[in-house]
Tab-separated table of C-alpha atoms in Angstrom:
chain	number	residue	atom	x	y	z
A	581	MET	CA	0.000	0.000	0.000
A	582	LYS	CA	1.408	3.397	-0.941
A	583	ALA	CA	2.055	5.949	1.807
A	584	LEU	CA	-0.850	8.220	0.801
A	585	GLU	CA	-3.245	5.285	0.490
A	586	SER	CA	-2.093	4.036	3.892
A	587	ALA	CA	-2.675	7.445	5.481
A	588	ILE	CA	-6.175	7.711	3.997
A	589	HIS	CA	-6.965	4.160	5.107
A	590	LYS	CA	-5.824	4.993	8.650
A	591	ILE	CA	-8.132	8.037	8.675
A	592	HIS	CA	-11.104	5.877	7.658
A	593	LEU	CA	-10.326	3.286	10.340
A	594	THR	CA	-10.021	6.049	12.936
A	595	ASN	CA	-13.401	7.471	11.930
A	596	ILE	CA	-15.010	4.039	12.265
A	597	LEU	CA	-13.452	3.615	15.713
A	598	LEU	CA	-14.714	7.034	16.790
A	599	ASP	CA	-18.234	6.159	15.634
A	600	ILE	CA	-18.144	2.928	17.648
A	601	TYR	CA	-16.729	4.755	20.692
A	602	LYS	CA	-19.554	7.328	20.558
A	603	ASP	CA	-22.259	4.657	20.215
A	604	ASP	CA	-23.964	3.998	23.563
A	605	VAL	CA	-24.833	0.409	22.600
A	606	LEU	CA	-21.663	-0.757	20.840
A	607	SER	CA	-19.012	0.989	22.914
A	608	PRO	CA	-19.605	-0.885	26.179
A	609	VAL	CA	-19.739	-4.347	24.588
A	610	LEU	CA	-16.879	-4.262	22.052
A	611	GLY	CA	-13.177	-4.567	22.883
A	612	PHE	CA	-10.775	-3.319	20.205
A	613	LYS	CA	-7.877	-5.729	19.581
A	614	GLY	CA	-5.420	-6.875	16.923
A	615	GLY	CA	-2.670	-5.307	14.874
A	616	THR	CA	-4.339	-1.958	14.333
A	617	ALA	CA	-5.042	-1.669	18.081
A	618	ALA	CA	-1.356	-2.399	18.767
A	619	LEU	CA	-0.401	0.387	16.370
A	620	PHE	CA	-2.871	2.952	17.748
A	621	PHE	CA	-2.232	2.310	21.458
A	622	TYR	CA	1.389	1.108	21.608
A	623	HIS	CA	2.861	2.439	18.335
A	624	LEU	CA	3.914	-1.070	17.321
A	625	PRO	CA	4.438	-1.654	13.577
A	626	ARG	CA	1.398	-3.941	13.261
A	627	PHE	CA	-0.952	-1.871	11.063
A	628	SER	CA	-3.403	-4.047	9.177
A	629	VAL	CA	-6.285	-3.430	6.816
A	630	ASP	CA	-9.062	-4.318	9.242
A	631	LEU	CA	-10.387	-3.676	12.728
A	632	ASN	CA	-10.755	-6.559	15.172
A	633	PHE	CA	-13.137	-6.642	18.127
A	634	ASP	CA	-14.145	-9.033	20.885
A	635	LEU	CA	-17.581	-9.073	22.450
A	636	ILE	CA	-16.562	-8.300	26.040
A	637	THR	CA	-19.902	-8.270	27.835
A	638	PRO	CA	-23.072	-10.247	27.289
A	639	TYR	CA	-25.814	-8.355	25.538
A	640	GLN	CA	-29.540	-8.694	25.333
A	641	LYS	CA	-30.567	-9.635	21.812
A	642	ASP	CA	-33.412	-7.116	21.805
A	643	SER	CA	-31.126	-4.236	22.893
A	644	LEU	CA	-28.504	-4.584	20.148
A	645	GLN	CA	-29.509	-3.510	16.662
A	646	ILE	CA	-26.948	-3.175	13.927
């Protein structure tokens, strides 16, 4: 991936993360993990093309709409 494409991709991933963080339903139940999380939080050279999440708390089926 070229440097400019990589920078634009990182901006899009950041915007998606911000949207999830601001969401009152998704934010408390999703844990961000993986290579991109390692890059964003620890500045490790693990940038990837996707975002990985774990479901960290049980949810009620009727309360989660995607």
